[in-house]
Coordinates of C-alpha atoms and ligand atoms in Angstrom, one line a residue:
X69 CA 16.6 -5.0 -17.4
X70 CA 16.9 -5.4 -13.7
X71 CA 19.7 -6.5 -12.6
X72 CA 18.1 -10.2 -10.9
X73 CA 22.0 -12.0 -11.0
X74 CA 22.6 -15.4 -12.0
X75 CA 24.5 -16.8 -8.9
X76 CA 22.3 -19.7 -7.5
X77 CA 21.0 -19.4 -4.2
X78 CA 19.8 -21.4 -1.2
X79 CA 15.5 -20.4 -1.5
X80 CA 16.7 -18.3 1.8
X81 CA 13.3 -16.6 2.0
X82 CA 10.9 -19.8 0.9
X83 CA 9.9 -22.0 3.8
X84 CA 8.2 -24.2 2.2
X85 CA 7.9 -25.1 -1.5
X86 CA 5.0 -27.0 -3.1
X87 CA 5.1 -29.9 -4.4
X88 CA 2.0 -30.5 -6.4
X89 CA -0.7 -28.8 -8.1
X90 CA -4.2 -28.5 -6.6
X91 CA -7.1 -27.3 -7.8
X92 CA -9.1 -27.5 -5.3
X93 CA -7.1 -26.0 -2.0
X94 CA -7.7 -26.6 1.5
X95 CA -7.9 -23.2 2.3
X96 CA -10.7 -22.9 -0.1
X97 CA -12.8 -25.3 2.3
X98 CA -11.5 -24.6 5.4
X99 CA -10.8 -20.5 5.9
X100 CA -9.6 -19.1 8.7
X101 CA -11.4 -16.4 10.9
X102 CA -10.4 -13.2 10.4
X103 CA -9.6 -11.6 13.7
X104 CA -11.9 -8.5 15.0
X105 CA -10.6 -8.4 19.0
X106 CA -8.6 -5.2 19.5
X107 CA -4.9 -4.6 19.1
X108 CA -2.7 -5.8 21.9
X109 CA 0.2 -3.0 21.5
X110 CA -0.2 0.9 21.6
X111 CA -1.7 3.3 23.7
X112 CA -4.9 3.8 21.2
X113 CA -7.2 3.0 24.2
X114 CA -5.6 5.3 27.1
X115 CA -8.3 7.7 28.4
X116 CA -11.0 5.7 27.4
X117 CA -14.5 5.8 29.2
X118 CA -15.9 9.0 31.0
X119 CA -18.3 11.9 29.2
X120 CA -17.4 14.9 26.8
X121 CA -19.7 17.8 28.7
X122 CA -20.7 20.5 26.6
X123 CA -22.9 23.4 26.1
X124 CA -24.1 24.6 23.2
X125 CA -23.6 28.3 23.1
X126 CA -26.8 28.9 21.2
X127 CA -29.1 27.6 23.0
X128 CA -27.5 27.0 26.3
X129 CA -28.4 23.3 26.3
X130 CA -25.9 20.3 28.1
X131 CA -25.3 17.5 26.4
X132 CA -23.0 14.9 27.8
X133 CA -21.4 12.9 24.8
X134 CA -20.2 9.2 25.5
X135 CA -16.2 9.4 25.1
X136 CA -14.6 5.6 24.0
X137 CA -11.4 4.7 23.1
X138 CA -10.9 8.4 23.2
X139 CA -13.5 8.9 20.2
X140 CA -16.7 10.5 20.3
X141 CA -19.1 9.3 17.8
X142 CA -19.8 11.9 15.0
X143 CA -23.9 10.9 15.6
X144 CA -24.0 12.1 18.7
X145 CA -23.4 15.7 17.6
X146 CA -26.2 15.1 15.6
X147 CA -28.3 15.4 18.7
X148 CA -26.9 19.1 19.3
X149 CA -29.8 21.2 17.6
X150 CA -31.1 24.5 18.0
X151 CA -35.3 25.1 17.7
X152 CA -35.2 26.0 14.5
X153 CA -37.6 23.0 12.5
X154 CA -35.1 23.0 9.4
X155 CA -31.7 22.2 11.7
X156 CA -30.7 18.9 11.6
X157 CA -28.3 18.8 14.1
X158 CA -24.5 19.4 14.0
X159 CA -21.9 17.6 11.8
X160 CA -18.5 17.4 12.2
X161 CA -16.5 19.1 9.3
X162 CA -13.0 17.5 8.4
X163 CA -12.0 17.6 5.0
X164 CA -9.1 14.6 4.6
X165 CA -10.3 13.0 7.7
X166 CA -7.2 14.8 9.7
X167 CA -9.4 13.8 13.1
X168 CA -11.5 11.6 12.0
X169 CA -11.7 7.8 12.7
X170 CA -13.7 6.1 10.2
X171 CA -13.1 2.5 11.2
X172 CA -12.1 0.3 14.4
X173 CA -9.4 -1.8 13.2
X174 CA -6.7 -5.0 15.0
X175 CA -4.4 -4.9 12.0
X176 CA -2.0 -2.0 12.2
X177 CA -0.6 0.0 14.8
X178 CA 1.3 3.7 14.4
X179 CA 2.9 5.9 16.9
X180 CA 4.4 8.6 14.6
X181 CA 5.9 10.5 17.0
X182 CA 7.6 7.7 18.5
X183 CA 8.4 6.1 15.6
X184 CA 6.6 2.7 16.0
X185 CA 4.7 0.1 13.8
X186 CA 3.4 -2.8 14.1
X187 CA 1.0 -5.6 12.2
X188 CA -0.9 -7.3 14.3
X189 CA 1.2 -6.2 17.5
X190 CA 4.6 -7.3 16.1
X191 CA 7.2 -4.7 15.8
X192 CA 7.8 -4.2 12.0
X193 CA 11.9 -4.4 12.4
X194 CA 10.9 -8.5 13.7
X195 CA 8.7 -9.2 10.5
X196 CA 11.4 -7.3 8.4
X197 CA 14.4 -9.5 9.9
X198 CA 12.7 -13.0 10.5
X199 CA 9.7 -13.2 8.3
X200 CA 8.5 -14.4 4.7
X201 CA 6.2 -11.6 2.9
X202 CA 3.4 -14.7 2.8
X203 CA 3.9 -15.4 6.5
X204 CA 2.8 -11.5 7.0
X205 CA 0.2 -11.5 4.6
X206 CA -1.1 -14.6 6.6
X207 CA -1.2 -12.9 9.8
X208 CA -2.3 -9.2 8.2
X209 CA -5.6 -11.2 7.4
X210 CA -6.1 -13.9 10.1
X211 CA -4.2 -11.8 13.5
X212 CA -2.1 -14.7 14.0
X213 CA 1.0 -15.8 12.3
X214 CA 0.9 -19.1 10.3
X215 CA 1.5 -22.7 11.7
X216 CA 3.7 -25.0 9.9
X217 CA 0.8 -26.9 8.0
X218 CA -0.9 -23.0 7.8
X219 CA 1.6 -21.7 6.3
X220 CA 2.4 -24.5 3.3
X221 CA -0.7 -24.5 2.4
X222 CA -0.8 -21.4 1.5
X223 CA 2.3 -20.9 -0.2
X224 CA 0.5 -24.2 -2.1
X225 CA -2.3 -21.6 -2.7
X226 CA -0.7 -19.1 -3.8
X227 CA 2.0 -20.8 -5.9
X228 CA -0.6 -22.6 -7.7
X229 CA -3.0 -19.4 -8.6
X230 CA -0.4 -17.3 -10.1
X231 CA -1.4 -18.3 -13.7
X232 CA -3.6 -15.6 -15.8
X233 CA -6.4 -16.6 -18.1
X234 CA -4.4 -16.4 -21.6
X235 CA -7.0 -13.6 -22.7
X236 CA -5.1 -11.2 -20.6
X237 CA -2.2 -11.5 -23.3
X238 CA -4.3 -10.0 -25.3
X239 CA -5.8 -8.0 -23.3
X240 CA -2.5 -6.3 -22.3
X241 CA -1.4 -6.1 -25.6
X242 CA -4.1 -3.7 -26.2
X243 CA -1.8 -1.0 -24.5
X244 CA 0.5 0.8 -26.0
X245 CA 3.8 0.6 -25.4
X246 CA 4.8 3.6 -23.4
X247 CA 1.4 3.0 -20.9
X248 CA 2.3 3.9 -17.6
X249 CA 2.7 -0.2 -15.8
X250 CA 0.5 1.0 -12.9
X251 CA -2.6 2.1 -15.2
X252 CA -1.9 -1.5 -17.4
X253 CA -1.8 -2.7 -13.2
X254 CA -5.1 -0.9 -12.3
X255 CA -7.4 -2.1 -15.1
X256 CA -6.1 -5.4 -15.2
X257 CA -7.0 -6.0 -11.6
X258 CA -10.0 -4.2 -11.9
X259 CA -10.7 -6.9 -15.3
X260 CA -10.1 -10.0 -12.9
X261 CA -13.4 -9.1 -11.8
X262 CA -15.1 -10.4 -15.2
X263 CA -12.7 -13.5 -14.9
X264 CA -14.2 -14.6 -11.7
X265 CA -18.1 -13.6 -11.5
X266 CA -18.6 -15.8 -8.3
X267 CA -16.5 -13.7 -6.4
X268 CA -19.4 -11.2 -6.0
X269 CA -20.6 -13.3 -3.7
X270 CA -18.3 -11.5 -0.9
X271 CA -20.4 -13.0 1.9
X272 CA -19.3 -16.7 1.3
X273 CA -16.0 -17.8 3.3
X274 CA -15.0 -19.9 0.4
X275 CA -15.5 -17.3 -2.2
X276 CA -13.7 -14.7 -0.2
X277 CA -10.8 -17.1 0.4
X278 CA -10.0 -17.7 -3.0
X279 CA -10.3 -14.2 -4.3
X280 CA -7.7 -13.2 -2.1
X281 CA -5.6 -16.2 -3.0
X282 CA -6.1 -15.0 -6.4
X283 CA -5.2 -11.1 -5.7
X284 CA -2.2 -12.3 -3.9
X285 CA -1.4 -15.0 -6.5
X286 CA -1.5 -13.2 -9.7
X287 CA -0.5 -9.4 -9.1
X288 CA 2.7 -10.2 -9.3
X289 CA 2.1 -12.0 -12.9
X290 CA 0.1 -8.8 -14.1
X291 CA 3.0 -6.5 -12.9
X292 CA 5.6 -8.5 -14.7
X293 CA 3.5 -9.0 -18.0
X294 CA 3.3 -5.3 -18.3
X295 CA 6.5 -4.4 -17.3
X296 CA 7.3 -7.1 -20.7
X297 CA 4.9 -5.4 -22.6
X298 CA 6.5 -1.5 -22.3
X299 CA 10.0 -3.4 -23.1
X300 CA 8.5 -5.1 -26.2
X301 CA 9.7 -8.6 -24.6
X302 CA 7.8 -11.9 -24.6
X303 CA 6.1 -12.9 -21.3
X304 CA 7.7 -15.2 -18.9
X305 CA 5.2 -17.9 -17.2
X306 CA 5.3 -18.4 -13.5
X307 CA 7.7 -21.1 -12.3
X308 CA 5.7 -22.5 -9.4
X309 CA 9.0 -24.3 -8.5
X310 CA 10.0 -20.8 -7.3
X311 CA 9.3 -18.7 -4.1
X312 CA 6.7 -15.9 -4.4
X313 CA 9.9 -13.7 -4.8
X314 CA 12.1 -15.8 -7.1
X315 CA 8.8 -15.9 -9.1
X316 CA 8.4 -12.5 -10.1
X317 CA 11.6 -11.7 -10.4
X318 CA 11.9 -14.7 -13.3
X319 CA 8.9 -13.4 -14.6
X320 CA 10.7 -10.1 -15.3
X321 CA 14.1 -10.3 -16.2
X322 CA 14.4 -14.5 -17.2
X323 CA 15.0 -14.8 -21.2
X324 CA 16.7 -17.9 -22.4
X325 CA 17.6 -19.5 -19.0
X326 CA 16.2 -23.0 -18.6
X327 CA 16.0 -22.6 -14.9
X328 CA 16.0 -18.8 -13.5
X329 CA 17.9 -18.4 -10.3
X330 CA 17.8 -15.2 -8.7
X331 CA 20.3 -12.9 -7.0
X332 CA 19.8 -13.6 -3.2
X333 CA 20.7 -10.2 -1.8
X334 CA 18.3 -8.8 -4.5
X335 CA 15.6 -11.2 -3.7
X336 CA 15.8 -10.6 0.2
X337 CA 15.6 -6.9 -0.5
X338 CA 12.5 -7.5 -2.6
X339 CA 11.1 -9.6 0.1
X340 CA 11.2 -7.1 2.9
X341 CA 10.5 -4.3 0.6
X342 CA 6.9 -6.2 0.4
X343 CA 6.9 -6.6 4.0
X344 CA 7.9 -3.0 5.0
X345 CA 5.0 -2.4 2.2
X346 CA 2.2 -5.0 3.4
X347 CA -0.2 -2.4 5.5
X348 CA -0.2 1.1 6.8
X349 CA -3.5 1.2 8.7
X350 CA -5.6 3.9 6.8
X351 CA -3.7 5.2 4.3
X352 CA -5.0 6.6 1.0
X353 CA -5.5 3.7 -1.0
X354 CA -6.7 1.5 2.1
X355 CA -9.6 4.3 2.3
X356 CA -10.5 3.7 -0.9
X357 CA -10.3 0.0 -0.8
X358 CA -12.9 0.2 2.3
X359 CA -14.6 2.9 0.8
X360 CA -15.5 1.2 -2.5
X361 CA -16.0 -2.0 -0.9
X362 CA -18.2 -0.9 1.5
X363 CA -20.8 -0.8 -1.6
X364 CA -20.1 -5.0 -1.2
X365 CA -18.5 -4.8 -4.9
X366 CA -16.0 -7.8 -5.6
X367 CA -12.8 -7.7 -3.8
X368 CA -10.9 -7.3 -7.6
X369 CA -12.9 -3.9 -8.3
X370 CA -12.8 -2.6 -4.7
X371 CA -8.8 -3.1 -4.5
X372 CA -8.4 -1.8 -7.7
X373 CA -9.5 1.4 -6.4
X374 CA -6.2 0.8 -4.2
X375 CA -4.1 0.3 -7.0
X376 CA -6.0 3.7 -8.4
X377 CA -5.1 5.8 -5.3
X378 CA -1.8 4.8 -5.2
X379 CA -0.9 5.8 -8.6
X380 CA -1.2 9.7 -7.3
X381 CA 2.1 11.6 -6.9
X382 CA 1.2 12.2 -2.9
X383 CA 0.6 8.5 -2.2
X384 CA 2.6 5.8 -3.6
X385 CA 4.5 7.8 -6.3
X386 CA 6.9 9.6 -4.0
X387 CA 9.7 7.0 -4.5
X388 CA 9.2 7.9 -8.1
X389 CA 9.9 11.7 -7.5
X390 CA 13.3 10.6 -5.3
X391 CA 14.4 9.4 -8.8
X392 CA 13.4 12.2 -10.9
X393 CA 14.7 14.9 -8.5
X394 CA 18.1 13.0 -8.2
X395 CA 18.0 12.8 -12.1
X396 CA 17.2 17.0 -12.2
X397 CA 20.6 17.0 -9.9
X398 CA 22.8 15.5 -12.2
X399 CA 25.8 15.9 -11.1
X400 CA 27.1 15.4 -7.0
X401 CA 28.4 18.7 -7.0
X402 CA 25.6 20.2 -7.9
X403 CA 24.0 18.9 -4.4
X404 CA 24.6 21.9 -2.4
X405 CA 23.4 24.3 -4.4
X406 CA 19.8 22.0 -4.8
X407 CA 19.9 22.2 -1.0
X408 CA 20.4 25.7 -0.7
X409 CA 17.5 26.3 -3.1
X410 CA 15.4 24.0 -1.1
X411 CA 16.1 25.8 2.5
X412 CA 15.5 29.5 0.6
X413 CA 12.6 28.4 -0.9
X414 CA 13.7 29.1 -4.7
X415 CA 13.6 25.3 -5.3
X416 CA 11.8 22.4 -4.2
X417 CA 11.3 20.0 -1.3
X418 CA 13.6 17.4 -0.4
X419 CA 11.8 14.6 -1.8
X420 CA 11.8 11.5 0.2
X421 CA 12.2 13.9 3.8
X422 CA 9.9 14.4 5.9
X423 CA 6.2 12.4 6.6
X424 CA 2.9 13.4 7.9
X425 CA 2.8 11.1 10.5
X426 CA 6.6 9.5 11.5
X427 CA 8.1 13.2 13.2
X428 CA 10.8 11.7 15.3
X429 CA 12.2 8.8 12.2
X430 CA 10.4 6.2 9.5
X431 CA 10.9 2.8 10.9
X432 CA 11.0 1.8 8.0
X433 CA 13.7 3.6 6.6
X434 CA 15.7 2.8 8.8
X435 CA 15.4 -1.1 8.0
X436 CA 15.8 0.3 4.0
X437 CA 19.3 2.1 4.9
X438 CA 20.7 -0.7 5.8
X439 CA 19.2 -3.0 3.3
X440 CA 20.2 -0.6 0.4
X441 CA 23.8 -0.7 2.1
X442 CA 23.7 -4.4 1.3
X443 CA 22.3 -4.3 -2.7
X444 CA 25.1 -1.1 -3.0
X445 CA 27.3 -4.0 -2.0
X446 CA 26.3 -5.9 -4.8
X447 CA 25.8 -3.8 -7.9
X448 CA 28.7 -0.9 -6.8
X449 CA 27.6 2.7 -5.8
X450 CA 26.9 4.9 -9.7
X451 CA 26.8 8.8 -9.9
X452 CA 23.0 8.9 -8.7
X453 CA 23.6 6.9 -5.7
X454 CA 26.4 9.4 -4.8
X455 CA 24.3 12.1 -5.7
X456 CA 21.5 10.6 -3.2
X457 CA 24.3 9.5 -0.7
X458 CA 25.7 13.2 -0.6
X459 CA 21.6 14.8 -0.5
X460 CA 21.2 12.4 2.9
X461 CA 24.5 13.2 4.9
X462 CA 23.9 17.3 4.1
X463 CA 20.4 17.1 5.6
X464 CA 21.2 15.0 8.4
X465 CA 23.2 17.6 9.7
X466 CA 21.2 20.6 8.4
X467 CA 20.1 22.8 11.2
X468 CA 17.2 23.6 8.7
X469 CA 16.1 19.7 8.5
X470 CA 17.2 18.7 11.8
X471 CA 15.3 21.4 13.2
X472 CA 11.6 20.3 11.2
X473 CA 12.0 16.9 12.1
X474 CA 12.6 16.4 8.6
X475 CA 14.7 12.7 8.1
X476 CA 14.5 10.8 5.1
X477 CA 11.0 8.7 4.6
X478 CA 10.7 5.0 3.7
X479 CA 10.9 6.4 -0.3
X480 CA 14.2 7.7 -0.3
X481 CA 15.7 4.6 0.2
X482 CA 13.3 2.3 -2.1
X483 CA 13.6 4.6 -4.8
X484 CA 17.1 4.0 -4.7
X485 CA 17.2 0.2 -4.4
X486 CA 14.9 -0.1 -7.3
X487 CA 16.9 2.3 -8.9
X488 CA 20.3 -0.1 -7.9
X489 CA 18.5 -2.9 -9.7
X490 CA 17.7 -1.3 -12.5
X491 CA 14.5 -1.0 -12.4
X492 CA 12.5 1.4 -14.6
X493 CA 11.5 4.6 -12.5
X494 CA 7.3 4.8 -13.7
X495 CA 7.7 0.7 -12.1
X496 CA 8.6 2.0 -8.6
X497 CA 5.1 2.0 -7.4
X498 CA 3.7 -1.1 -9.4
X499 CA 6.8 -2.4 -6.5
X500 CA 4.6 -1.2 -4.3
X501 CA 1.4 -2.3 -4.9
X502 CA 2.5 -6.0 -4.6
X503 CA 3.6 -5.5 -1.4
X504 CA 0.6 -4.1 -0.1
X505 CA -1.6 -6.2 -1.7
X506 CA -2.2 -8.4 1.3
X507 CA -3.3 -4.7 3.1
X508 CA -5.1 -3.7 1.2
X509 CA -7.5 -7.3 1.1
X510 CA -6.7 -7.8 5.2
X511 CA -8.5 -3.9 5.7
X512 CA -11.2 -5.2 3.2
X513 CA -12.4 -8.3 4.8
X514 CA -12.2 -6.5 8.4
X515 CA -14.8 -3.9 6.8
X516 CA -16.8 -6.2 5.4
X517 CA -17.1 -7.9 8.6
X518 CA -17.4 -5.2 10.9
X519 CA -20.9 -5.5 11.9
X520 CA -20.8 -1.1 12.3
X521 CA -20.1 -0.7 8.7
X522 CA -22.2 0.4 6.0
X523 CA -22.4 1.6 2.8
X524 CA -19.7 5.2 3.1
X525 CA -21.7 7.9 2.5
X526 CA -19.8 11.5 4.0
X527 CA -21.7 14.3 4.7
X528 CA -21.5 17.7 3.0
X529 CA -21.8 21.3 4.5
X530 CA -24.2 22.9 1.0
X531 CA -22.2 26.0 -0.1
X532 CA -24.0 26.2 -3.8
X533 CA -27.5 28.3 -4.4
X534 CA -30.6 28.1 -2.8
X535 CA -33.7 27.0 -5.0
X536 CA -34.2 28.9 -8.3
X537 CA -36.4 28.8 -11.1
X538 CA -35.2 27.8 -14.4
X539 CA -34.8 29.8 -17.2
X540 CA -33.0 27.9 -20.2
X541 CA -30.1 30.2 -21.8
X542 CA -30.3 28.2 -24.7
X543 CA -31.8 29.7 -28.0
X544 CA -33.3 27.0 -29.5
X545 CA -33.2 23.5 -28.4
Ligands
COA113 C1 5.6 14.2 3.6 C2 5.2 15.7 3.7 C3 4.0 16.0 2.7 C4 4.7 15.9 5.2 O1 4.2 17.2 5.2 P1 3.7 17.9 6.5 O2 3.7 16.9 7.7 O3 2.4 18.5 6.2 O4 4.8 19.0 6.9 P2 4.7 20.5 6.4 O5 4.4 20.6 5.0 O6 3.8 21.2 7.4 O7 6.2 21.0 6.6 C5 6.7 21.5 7.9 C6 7.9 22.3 7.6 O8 9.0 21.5 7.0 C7 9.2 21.9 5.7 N1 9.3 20.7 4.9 C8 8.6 19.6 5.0 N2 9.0 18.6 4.2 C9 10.1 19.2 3.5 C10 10.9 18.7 2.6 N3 10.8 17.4 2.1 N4 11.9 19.4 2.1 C11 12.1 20.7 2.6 N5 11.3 21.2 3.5 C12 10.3 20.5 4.0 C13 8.1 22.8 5.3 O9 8.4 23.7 4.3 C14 7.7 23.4 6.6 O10 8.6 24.4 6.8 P3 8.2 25.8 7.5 O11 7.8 25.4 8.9 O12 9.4 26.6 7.5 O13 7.0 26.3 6.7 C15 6.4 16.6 3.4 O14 7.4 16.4 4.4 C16 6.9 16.4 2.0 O15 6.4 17.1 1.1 N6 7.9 15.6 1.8 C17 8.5 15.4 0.5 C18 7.6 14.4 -0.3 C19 7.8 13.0 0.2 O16 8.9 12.5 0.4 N7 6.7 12.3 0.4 C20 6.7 10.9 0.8 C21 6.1 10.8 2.1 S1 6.2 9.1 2.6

């Protein structure tokens, strides 16, 4: 059971609480404009302008390609053919979209190199220090943060959505009880879909806005119902007298408490856990989200192909593999050897080192150092935090790490923090995918507006036969 404290605490994180219920919100009537202008911050429109001159070696033709925001666009290679009737002109071939752009987006900003991000142009260590997750789920979707009046109403919103239909009790209980909490996650979210048929209508403001109020609202509940569900226990109800934090952290670990009051260090950590989760431009599971939803499905079956994508090992499930690695340890003096077999090769990577993108640090982890510094405060440092402790200060000052540009990634510190509070390790990424939630639906509603999008529909390069007759290899049919 996680370790969620009893002491009571000033609502630190919670700017606002509401008061009453509402069925029909504000917000409902009255959305907000998503913002489509271009990001403020980064250097992502350096070099702009100007012509990409080439000739095509086969034919000796010129073309001069249009060069913006230091893209080409893949259709203009299109135009690059040789004489031959059957050539459709040249495609560009980039398995994983290493170098390819498939989207203008405002939301978020990455420098990897110099270590930078930022929603909506403000510096992620800001939101992190001074912000509520709601406040920067606000401003992922609408580009600006909240106003007062902005902001309580949609804490309202929220507060007030976070109720389930009760046929999801039963719906969950059809799982067993050793299902993995993100697949119980990804078809429940996916099921909201048949809870809410109006929300196909993605084109309607009103319907859009409460969709999202609802994804926001209830992911929470679904990840706390199942996490009951694998531990046999009976589900907690929201407490809409709670913050969006408090909330789920009542609706995991409360049992016979009248009033649930949460640990404040623990629920702070949550809190910017979700923020340092919210968005990560186009990740994984934000390319699916987009890509889904670019067939104009409902918002609860396009994010659940989020929720699908991050369940992988090489997206969201890396915090998991801190855990299990640090587990295979065992014992703190066991560390150099594991580190030894890691820089020979013999063993395997340092999980939670290293990132595709961040090669000088992970802001992030840096923010989750020192906020795992704090919960270690709290609940006292056990053998697998010394274990982790120990892994960290040997490759800091490992001429093999230092020398990759390999320093520990935002999932070597979460692991451990969820870990600290006793969370189960398989829960790590349901953590997660609350936090990114409001990423996940801000990238969804910027495609879906995006007046370039269409349906995504990749190319292929055909590697497989050439026409043949058939000739059945069946005996009788
Ligand atoms: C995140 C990751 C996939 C990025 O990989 P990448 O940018 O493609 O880097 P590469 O795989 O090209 O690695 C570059 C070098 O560093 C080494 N390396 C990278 N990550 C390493 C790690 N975690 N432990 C040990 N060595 C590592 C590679 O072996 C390679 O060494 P070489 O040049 O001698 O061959 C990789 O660092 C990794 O596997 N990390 C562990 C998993 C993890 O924490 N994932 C969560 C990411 S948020």
């Amino acid at each position: 059971m996680p370790k969620t404290g009893t002491k009571a605490p000033p609502a630190a994180s919670r700017k606002a609480s509401p008061s009453k219920s509402d069925k029909t919100s504000k917000s409902d009537k009255k959305p907000a404009a998503p913002v489509t202008s271009p990001p403020s911050g980064g250097s992502a429109n350096n070099g702009s302008g100007g012509t990409l001159d080439v000739v095509d070696g086969r034919t000796r033709k010129e073309y001069s390609i249009p060069v913006a925001d230091c893209a080409i666009r893949a259709t203009e290679l299109k135009k690059i053919k040789t004489d031959n009737p059957d050539d459709t002109g040249l495609v560009s071939y980039d398995p994983a979209f290493l170098n390819t752009a498939s989207c203008k987006s405002a939301i978020t900003y990455i420098d990897g190199d110099k270590g930078i991000l930022r929603y909506r142009g403000y510096p992620i260590e800001q939101l992190a220090e001074n912000a509520t997750f709601l406040e920067v789920a606000w401003l992922l979707r609408h580009g600006e943060l909240p106003t007062q009046q902005e902001y309580e109403q949609f804490v309202h919103d929220i507060t007030f959505h976070t109720y389930v239909h009760e046929n999801f009790r039963k719906f969950l209980e059809g799982f067993r009880y050793d299902a993995h909490p993100m697949a119980m996650l990804n078809s429940s979210i996916a099921g909201l879909a048949s809870f809410y048929p109006s929300a196909r209508n993605i084109f309607d403001e009103t319907e859009r806005n409460i969709s999202i109020v609802r994804l926001l609202a209830k992911t929470p509940t679904i990840a706390a119902f199942s996490y009951r569900h694998v531990k046999g226990l009976p589900f907690v109800y929201p407490d809409n007298r709670l913050s969006y934090v408090e909330n789920f952290l009542s609706m995991i670990a409360r049992m016979s408490e009248s009033k649930y009051e949460a640990n404040p260090v623990f629920a702070r950590a949550l809190e910017i856990l979700f923020i340092l989760h919210a968005d990560h431009e186009q990740n994984c599971s934000a390319n699916a989200v987009r890509a889904v939803g670019s067939s104009h499905v409902d918002p609860f079956s396009a994010v659940s192909a989020g929720v699908a994508a991050l369940f992988g090992p090489l997206h969201g499930g890396a915090n998991e593999q801190v855990l299990r690695m640090i587990t295979e340890i065992g014992n703190v003096k066991n560390v150099p050897k594991f580190i030894e077999g890691v820089k020979t090769g013999t063993g395997g990577r340092l999980m939670g080192f290293g990132h595709r993108v961040y090669k000088s640090y992970d802001p992030r982890a840096k923010i989750v150092k020192r906020l795992a510094d704090e919960v270690f405060k709290v609940v006292g440092v056990d053998k697998d935090l010394e274990i982790a402790l120990e892994l960290e200060r040997i490759a800091l000052s490992d001429d093999y790490f230092v020398s990759r540009k390999l320093y520990p990634n935002v999932d070597f510190y979460t692991g451990l923090i969820y870990r600290s509070m006793a969370f189960p390790t398989d829960f790590f990424t349901v953590l997660f995918a609350i936090g990114r939630m409001p990423g996940w639906l801000a990238q969804w509603e910027e495609m879906l507006l995006d007046r370039e999008q269409k349906i995504a529909r990749p190319r292929q390069i055909y590697i497989g036969p050439k026409e043949r007759q058939y000739r059945s290899k069946l005996s009788a049919k």
